[in-house]
mmCIF file of C-alpha atoms in Angstrom:
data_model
loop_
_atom_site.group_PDB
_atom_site.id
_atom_site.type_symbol
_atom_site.label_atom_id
_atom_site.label_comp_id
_atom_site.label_asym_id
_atom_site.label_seq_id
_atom_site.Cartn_x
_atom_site.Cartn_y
_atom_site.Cartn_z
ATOM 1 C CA UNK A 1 -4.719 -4.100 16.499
ATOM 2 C CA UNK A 2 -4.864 -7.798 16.652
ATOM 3 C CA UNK A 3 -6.505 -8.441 14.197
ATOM 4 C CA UNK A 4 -4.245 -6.136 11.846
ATOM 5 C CA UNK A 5 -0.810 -8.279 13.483
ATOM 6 C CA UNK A 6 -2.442 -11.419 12.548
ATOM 7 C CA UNK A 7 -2.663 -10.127 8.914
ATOM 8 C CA UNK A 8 0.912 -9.359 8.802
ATOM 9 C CA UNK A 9 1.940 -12.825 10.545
ATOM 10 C CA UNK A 10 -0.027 -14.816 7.653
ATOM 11 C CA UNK A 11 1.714 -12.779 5.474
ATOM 12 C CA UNK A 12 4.959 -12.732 6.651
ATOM 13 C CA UNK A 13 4.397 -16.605 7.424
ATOM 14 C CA UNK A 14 2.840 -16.922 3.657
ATOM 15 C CA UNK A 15 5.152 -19.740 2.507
ATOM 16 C CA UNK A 16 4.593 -22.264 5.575
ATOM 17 C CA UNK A 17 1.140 -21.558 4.595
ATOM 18 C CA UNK A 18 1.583 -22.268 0.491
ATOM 19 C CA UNK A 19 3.908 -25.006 0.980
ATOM 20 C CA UNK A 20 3.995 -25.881 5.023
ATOM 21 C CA UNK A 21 7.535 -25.524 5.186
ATOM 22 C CA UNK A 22 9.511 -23.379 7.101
ATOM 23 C CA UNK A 23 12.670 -22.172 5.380
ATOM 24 C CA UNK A 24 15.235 -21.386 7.187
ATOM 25 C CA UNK A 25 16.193 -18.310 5.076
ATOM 26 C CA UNK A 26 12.177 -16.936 5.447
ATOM 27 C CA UNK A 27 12.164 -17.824 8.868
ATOM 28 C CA UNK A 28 15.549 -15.543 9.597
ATOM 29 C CA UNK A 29 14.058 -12.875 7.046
ATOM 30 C CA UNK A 30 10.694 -12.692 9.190
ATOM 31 C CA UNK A 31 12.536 -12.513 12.090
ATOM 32 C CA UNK A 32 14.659 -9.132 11.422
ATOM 33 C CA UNK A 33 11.725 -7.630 10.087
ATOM 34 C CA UNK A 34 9.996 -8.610 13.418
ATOM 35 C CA UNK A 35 13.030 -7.150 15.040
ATOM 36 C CA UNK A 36 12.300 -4.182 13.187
ATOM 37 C CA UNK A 37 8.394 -3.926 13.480
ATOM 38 C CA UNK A 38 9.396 -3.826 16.947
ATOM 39 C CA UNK A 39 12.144 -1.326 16.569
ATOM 40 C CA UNK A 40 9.598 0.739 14.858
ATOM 41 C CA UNK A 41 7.126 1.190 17.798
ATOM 42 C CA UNK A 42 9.555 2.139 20.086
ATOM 43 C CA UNK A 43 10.257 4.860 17.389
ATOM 44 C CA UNK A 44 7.069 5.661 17.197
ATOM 45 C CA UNK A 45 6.700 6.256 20.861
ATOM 46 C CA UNK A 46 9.721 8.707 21.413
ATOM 47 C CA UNK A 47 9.267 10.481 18.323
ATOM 48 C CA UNK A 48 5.239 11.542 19.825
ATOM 49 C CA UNK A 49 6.718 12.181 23.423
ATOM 50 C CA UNK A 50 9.893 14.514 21.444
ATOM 51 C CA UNK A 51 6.783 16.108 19.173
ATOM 52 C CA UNK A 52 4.440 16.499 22.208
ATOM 53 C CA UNK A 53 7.326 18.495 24.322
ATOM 54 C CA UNK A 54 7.454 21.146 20.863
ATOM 55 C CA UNK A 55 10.147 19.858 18.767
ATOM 56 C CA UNK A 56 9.580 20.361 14.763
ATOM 57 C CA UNK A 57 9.477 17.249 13.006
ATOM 58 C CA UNK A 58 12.734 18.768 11.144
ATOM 59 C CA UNK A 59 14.126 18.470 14.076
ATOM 60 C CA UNK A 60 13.405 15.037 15.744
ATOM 61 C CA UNK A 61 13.351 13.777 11.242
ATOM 62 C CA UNK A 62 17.470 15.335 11.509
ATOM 63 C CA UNK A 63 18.432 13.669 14.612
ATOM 64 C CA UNK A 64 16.716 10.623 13.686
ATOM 65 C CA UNK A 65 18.854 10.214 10.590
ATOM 66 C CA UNK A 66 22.162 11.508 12.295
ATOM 67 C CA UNK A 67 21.961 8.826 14.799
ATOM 68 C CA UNK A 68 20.939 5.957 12.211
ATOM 69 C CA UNK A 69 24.328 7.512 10.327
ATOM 70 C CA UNK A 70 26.253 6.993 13.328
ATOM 71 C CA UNK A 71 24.838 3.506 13.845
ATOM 72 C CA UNK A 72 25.546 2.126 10.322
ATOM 73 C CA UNK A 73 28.999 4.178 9.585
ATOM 74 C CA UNK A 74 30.432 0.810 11.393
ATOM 75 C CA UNK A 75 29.190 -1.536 9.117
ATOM 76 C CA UNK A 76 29.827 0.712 6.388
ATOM 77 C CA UNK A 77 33.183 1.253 7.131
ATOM 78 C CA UNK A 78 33.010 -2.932 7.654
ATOM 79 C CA UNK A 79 31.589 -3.652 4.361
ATOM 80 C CA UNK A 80 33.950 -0.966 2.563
ATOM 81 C CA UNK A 81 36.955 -3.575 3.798
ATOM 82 C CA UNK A 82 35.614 -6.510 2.899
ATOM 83 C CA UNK A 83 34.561 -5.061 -0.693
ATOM 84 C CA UNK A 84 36.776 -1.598 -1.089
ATOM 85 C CA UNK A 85 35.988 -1.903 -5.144
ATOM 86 C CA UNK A 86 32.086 -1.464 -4.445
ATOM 87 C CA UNK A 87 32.332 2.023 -5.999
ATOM 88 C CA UNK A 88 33.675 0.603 -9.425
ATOM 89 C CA UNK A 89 30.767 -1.414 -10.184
ATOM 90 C CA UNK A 90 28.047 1.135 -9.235
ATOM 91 C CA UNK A 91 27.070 2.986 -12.316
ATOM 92 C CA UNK A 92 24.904 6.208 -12.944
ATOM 93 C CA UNK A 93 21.976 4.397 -12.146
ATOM 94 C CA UNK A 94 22.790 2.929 -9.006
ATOM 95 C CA UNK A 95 24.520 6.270 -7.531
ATOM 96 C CA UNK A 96 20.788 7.697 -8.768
ATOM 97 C CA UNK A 97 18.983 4.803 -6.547
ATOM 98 C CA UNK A 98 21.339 6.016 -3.809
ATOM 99 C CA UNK A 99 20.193 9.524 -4.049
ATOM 100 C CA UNK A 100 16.803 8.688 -4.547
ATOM 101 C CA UNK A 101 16.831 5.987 -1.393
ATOM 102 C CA UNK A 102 19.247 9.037 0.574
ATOM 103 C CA UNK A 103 16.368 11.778 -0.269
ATOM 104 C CA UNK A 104 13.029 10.631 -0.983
ATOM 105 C CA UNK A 105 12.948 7.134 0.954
ATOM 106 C CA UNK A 106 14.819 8.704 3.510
ATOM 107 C CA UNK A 107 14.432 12.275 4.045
ATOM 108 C CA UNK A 108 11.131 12.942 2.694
ATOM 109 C CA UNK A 109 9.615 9.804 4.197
ATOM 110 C CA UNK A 110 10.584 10.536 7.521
ATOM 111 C CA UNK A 111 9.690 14.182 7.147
ATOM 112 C CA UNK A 112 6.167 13.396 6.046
ATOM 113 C CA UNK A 113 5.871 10.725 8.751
ATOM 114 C CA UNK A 114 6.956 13.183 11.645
ATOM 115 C CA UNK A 115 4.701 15.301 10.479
ATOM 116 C CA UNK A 116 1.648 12.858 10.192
ATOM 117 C CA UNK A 117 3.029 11.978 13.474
ATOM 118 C CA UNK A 118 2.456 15.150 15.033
ATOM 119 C CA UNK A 119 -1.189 15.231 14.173
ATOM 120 C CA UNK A 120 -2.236 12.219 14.845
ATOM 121 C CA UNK A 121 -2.158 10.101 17.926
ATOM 122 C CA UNK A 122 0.729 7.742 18.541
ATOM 123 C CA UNK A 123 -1.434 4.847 18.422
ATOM 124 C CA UNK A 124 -2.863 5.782 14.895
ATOM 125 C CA UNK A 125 0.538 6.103 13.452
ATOM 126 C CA UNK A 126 1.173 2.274 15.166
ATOM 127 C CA UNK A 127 -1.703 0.568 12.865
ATOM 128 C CA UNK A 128 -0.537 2.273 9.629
ATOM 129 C CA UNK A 129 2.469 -0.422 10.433
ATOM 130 C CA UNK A 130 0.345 -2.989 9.710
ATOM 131 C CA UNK A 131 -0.127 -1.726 6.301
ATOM 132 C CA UNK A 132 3.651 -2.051 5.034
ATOM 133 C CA UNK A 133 3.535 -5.749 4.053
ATOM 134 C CA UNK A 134 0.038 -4.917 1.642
ATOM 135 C CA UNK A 135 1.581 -2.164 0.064
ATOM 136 C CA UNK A 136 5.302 -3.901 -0.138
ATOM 137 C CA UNK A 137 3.708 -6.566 -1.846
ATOM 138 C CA UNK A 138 1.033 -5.074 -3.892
ATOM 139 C CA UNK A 139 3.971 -3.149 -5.309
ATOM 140 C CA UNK A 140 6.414 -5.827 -5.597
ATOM 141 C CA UNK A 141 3.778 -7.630 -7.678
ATOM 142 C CA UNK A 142 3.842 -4.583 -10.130
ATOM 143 C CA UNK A 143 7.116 -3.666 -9.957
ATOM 144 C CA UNK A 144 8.672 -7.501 -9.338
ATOM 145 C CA UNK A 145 6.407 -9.584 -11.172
ATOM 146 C CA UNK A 146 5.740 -11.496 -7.708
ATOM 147 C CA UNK A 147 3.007 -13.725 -6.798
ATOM 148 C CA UNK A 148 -0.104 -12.796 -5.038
ATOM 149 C CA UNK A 149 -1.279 -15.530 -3.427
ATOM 150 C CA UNK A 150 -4.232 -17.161 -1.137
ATOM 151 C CA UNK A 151 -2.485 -16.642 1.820
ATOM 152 C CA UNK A 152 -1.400 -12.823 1.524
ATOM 153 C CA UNK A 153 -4.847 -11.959 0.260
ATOM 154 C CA UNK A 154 -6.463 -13.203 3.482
ATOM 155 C CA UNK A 155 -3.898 -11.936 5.596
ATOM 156 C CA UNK A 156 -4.078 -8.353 3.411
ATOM 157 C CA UNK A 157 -7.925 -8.478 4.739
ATOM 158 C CA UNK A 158 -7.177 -9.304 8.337
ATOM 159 C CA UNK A 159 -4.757 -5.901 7.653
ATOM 160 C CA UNK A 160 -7.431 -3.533 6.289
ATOM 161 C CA UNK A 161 -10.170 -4.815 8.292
ATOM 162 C CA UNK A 162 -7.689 -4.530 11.793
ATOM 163 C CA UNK A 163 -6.529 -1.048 10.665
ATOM 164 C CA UNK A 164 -10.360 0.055 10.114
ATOM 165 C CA UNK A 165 -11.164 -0.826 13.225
ATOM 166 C CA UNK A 166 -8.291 0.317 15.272
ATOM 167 C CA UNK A 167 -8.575 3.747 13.410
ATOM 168 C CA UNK A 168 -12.401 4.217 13.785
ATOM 169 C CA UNK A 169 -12.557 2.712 17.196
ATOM 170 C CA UNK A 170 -12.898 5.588 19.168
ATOM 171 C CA UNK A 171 -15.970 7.404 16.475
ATOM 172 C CA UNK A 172 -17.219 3.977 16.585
ATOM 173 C CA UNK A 173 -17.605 3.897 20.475
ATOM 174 C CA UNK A 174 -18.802 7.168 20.970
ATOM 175 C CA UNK A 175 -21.458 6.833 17.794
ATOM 176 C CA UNK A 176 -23.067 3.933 19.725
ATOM 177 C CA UNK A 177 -22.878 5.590 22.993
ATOM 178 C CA UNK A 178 -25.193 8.189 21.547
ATOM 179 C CA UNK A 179 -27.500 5.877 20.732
#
């Protein structure tokens, strides 16, 4: 597991490594998605001690999202003052990113994740964290045209090699207790 949160520090720290400066913009950045990494586990942990007492992963994927609705409907409702023409300048596409973001990022995401959730162990479902930044970026060089650097590539290994290990630990132990 330590090794895996090392990978996503170096790659979450990747530009103090490229350029060994610390911009205040990345450094705020890194720090909400910290926040959030953090936010995540304790997610993580209710949502296997709802799923271990017998509730669907409908169920605990519903509530999830009715209580994220009530906790953003403020800023929402904040935002919609402070820019009330938003809805003028969103075309066909963007109400279809909405949908798609509402749905599939949403919905679906959280749906299959319950469900992975539910038959696997909590601590399983913890590593795959790790894996977010390597996939973000692998796709945001695709999609984005962004740079893969030194840095993230050695940080993507500490990732895999962390979430290998964390996942296989237990086969691992047991295959050389046989032995």
């Amino acid at each position: 597991v330590l090794l895996g949160m090392a990978g996503a520090i170096v790659i979450a720290l990747r530009t103090f490594f490229e350029t060994g400066s610390l911009e205040t913009g990345n450094i705020t950045g890194n720090a909400f998605v910290f926040l959030a990494a953090i936010s995540w586990v304790g997610f993580i942990i209710t949502s296997k001690k709802l799923s271990k007492r017998g509730y669907h992963p409908i169920t605990i994927t519903s509530h999830s999202l009715i209580i994220s609705m009530f906790g953003f409907l403020p800023l929402a409702v904040l935002e919609n003052m402070q820019n009330s023409a938003w809805t003028q300048t969103v075309g066909g596409l963007g109400l279809l990113g909405i949908v798609y973001s509402s749905v599939v990022a949403g919905v679906l995401a959280f749906l299959a994740y319950q469900t992975g959730l539910k038959l696997t162990s909590a601590f399983t479902a913890g590593v795959v964290i790790y894996l977010q930044p390597l996939i973000t970026t692998v796709v945001a060089a695709l999609v984005l045209n962004e740079q893969v650097s030194l840095s993230f590539a050695v940080g993507a290994s500490l990732i895999i090699a962390g979430s290998f290990i964390a996942t296989q630990f237990e086969t691992i132990q047991s295959k050389l207790q046989k032995r």
